PDB file of C-alpha atoms in Angstrom:
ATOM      1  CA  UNK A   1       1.981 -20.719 -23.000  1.00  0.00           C
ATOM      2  CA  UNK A   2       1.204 -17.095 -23.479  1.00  0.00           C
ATOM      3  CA  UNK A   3      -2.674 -17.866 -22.166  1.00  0.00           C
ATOM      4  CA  UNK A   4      -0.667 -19.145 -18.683  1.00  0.00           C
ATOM      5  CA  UNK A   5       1.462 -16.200 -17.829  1.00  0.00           C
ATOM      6  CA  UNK A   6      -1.104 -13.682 -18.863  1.00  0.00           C
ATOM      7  CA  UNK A   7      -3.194 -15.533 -16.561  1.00  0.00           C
ATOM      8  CA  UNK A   8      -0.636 -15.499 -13.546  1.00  0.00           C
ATOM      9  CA  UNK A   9      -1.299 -12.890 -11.041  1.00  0.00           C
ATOM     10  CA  UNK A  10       0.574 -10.125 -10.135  1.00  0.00           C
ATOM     11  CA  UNK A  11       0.710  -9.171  -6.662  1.00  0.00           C
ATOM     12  CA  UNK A  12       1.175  -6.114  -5.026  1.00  0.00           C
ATOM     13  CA  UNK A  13       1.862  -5.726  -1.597  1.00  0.00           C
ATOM     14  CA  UNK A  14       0.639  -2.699   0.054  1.00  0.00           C
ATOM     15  CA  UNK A  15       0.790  -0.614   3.573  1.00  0.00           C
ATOM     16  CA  UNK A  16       1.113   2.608   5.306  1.00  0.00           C
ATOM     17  CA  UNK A  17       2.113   4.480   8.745  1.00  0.00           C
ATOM     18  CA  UNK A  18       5.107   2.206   9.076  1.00  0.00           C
ATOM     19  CA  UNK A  19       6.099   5.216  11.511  1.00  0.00           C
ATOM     20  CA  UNK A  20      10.059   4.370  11.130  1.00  0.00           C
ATOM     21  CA  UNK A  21       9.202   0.424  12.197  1.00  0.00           C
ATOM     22  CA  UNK A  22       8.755  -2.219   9.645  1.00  0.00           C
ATOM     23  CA  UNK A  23       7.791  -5.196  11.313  1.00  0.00           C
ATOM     24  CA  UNK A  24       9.682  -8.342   9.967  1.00  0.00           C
ATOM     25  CA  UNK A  25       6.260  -9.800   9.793  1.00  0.00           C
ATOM     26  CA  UNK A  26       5.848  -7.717   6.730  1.00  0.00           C
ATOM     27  CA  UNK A  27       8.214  -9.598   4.714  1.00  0.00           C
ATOM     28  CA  UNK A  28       6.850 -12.822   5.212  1.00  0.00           C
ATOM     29  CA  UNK A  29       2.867 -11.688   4.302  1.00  0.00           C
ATOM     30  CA  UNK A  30       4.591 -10.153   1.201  1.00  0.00           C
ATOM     31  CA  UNK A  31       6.074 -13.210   0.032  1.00  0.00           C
ATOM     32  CA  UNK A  32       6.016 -13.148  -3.622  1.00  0.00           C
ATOM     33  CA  UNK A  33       4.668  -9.415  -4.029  1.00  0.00           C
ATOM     34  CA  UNK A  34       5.974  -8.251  -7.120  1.00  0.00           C
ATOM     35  CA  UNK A  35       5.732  -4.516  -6.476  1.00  0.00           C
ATOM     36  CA  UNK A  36       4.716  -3.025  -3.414  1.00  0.00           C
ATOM     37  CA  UNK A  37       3.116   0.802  -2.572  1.00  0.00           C
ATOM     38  CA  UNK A  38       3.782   2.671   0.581  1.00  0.00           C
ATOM     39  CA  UNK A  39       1.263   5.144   1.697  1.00  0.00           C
ATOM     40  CA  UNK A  40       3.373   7.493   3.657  1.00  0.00           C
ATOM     41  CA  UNK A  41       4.365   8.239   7.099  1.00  0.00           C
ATOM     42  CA  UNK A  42       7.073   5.880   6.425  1.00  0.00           C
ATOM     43  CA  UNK A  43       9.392   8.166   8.545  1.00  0.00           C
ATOM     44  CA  UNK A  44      12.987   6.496   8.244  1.00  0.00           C
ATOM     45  CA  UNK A  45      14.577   5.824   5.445  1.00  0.00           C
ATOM     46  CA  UNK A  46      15.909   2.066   6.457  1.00  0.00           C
ATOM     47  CA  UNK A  47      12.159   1.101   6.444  1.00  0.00           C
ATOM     48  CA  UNK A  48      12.045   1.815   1.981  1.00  0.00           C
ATOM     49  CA  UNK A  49      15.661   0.394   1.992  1.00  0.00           C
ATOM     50  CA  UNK A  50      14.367  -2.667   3.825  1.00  0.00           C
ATOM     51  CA  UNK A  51      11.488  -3.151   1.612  1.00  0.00           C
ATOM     52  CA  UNK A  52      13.177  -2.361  -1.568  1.00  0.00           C
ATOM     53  CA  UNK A  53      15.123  -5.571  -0.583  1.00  0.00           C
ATOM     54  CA  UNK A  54      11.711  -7.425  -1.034  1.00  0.00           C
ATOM     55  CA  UNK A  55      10.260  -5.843  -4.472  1.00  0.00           C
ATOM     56  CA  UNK A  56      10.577  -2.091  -6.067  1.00  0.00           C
ATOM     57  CA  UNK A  57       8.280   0.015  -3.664  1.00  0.00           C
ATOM     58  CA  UNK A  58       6.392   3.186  -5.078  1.00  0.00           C
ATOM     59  CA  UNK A  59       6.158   5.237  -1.489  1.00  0.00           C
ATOM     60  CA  UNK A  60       4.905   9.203  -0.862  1.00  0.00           C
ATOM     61  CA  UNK A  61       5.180  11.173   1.945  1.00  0.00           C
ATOM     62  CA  UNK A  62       2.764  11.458   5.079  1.00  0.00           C
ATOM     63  CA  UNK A  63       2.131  14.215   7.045  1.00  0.00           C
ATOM     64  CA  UNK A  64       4.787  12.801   9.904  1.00  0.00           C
ATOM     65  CA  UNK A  65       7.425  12.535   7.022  1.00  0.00           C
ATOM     66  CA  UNK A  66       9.620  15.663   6.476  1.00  0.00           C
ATOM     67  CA  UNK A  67      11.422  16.073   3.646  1.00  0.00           C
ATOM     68  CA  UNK A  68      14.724  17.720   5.574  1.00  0.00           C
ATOM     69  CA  UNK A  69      15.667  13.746   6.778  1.00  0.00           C
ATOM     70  CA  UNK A  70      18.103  12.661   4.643  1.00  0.00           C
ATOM     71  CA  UNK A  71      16.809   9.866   2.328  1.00  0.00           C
ATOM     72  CA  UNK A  72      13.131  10.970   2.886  1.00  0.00           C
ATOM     73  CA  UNK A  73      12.535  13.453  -0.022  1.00  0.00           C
ATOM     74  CA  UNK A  74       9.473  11.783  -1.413  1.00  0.00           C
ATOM     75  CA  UNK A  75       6.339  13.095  -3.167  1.00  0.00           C
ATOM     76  CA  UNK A  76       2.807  13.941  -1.374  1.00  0.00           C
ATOM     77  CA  UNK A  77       1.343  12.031  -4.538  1.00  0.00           C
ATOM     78  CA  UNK A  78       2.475   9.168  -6.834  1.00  0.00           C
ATOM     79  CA  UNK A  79       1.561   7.352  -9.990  1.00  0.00           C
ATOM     80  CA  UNK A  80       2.360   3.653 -10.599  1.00  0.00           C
ATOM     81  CA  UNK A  81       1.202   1.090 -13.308  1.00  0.00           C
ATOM     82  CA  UNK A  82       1.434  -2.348 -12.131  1.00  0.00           C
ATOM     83  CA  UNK A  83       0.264  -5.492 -14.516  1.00  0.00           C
ATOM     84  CA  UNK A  84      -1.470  -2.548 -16.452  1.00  0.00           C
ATOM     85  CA  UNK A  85      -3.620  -0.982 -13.482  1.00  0.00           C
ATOM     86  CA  UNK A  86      -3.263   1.938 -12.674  1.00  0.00           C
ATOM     87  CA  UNK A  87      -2.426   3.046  -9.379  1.00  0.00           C
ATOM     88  CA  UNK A  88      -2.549   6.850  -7.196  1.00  0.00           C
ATOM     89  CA  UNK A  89      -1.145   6.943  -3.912  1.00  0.00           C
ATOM     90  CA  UNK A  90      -2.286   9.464  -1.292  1.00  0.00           C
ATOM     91  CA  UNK A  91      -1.231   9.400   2.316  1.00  0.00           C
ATOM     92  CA  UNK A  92      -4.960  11.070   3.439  1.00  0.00           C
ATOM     93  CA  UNK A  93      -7.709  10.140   1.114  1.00  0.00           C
ATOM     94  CA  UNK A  94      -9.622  13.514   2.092  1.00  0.00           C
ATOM     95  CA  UNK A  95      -6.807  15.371   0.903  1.00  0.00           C
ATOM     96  CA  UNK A  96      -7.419  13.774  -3.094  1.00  0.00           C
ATOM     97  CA  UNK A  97     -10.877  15.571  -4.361  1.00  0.00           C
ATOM     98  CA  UNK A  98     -12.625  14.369  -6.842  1.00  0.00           C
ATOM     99  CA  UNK A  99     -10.380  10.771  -8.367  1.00  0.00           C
ATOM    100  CA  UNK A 100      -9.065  11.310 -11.527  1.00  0.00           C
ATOM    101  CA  UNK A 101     -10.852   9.388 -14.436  1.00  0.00           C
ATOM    102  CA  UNK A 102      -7.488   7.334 -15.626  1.00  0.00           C
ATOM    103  CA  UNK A 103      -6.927   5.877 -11.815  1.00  0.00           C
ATOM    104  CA  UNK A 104      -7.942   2.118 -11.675  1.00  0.00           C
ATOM    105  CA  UNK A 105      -6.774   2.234  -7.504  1.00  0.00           C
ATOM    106  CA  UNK A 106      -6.189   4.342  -5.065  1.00  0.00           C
ATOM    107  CA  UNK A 107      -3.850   3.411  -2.312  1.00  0.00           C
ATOM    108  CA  UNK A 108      -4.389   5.768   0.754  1.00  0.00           C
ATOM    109  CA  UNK A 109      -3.423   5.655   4.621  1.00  0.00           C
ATOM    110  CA  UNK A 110      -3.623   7.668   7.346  1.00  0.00           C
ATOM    111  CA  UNK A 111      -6.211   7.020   9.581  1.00  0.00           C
ATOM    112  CA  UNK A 112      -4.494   3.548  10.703  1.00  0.00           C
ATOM    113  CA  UNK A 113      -8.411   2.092  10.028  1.00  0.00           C
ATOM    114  CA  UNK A 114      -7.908  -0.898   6.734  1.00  0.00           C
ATOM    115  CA  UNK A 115     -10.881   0.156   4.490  1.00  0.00           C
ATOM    116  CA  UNK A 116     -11.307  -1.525   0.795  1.00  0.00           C
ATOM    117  CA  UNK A 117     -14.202   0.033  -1.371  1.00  0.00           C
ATOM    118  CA  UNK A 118     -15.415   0.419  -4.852  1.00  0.00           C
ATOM    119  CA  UNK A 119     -15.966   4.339  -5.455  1.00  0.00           C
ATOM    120  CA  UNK A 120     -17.486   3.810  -9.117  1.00  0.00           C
ATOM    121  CA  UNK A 121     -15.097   1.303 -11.442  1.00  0.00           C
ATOM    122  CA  UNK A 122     -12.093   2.560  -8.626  1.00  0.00           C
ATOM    123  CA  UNK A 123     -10.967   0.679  -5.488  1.00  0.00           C
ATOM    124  CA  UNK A 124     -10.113   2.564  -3.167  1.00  0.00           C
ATOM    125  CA  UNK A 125      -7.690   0.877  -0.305  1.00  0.00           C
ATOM    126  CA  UNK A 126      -6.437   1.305   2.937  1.00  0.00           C
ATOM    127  CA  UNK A 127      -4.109  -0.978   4.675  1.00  0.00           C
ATOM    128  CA  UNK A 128      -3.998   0.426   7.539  1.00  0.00           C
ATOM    129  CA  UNK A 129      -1.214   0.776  10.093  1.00  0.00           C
ATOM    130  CA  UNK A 130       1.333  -1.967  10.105  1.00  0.00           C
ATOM    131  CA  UNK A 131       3.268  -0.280  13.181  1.00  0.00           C
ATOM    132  CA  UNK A 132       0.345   1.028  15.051  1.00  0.00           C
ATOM    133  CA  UNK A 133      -2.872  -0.767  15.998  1.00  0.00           C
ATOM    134  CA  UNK A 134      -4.600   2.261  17.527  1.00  0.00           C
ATOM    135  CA  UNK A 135      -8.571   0.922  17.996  1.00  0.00           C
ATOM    136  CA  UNK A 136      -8.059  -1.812  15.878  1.00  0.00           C
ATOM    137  CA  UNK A 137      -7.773  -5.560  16.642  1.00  0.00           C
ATOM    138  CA  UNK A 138      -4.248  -6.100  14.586  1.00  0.00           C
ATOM    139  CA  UNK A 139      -1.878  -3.898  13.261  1.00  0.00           C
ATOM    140  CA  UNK A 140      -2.442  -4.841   9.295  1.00  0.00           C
ATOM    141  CA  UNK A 141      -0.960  -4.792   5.730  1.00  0.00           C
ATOM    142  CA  UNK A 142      -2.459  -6.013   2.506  1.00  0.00           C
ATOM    143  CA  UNK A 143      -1.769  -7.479  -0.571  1.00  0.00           C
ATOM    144  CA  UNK A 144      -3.798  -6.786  -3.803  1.00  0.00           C
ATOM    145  CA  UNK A 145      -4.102  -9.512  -6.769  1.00  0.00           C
ATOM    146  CA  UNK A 146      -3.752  -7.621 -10.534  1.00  0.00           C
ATOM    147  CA  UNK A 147      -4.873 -10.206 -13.159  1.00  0.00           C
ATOM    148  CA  UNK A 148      -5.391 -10.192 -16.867  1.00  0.00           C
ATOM    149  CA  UNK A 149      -4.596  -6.105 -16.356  1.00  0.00           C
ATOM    150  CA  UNK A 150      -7.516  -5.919 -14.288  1.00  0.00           C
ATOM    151  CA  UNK A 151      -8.148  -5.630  -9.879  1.00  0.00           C
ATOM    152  CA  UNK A 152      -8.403  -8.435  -8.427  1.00  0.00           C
ATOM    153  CA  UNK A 153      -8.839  -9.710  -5.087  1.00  0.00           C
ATOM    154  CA  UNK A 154      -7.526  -7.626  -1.952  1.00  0.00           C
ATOM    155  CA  UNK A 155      -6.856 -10.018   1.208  1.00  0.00           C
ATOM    156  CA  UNK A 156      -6.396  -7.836   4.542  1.00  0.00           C
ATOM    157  CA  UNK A 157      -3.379  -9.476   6.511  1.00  0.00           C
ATOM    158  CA  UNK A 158      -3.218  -9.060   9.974  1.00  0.00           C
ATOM    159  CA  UNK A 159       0.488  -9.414  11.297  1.00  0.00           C
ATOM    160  CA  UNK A 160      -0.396 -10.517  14.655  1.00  0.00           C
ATOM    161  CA  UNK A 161      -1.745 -13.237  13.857  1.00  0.00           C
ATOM    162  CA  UNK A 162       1.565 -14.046  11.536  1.00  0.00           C
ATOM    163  CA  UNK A 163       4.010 -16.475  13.840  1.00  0.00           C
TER     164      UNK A 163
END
């Protein structure tokens, strides 16, 4: 029995530049997220209450997020463990330096463009915008699989092309 659960995923949903919208799209591509990270501009407060309603949410600030709104006083970087990996989150990657030796992931946003890349033995993720599409073809979340206290897979989800 022990084998199975250790075995069972863990999954973390994950996004960024909710811009003071959170589509209710979101909640049904997290379904069954058992944490999930917010990589700032989150910019209203209802959006972490919302998705604390779905899972605990780790969230830091973005450079539209000002820490004089009531309910917005968050941190420009945060630390997580989830299933045993390690987790940073930065709102701009470029704002990091070199990535600490005891990160397994970094969770980043910003530039509204979903990126997912090995730098070394670290992933480093972008989810993208799930308010704003800018140039891309869907405005996007994602949702990151932590197994056996190790990265798994990361599946990009488009919420346009959630009914």
């Amino acid at each position: 029995m022990a084998d199975e659960v250790a075995a069972t995923p863990c999954l973390v949903g994950l996004l960024s530049d909710t811009h003071g919208v959170l589509d209710e799209r979101v909640a049904v591509a997290f379904e069954g997220v058992e944490a999930i990270i917010h990589a700032g501009d989150v910019c209203a407060p209802h959006v972490l209450r919302d998705l604390e309603s779905l899972a605990p949410v780790t969230a830091v600030a973005g450079n539209c997020d000002h820490a004089a709104t009531p309910g917005m006083d968050l941190d420009y970087v945060a630390r997580t463990r989830i299933g045993g990996v390690r987790f940073l989150v930065i709102h701009d990657f470029s704002d990091l330096g070199p990535i600490p030796e005891d990160v397994d992931v970094v969770v980043c946003g910003h530039s509204h463009v979903p990126r997912c890349e090995w730098h070394g033995c670290v992933l480093v993720v972008n989810p993208g915008s799930s308010s704003q599409r800018r140039r891309q073809p869907s405005r996007t979340v994602g949702v990151l699989e932590v197994r056996d206290r190790a990265v798994g897979e990361f599946r990009l989800i488009p919420l346009d092309e959630i009914c």
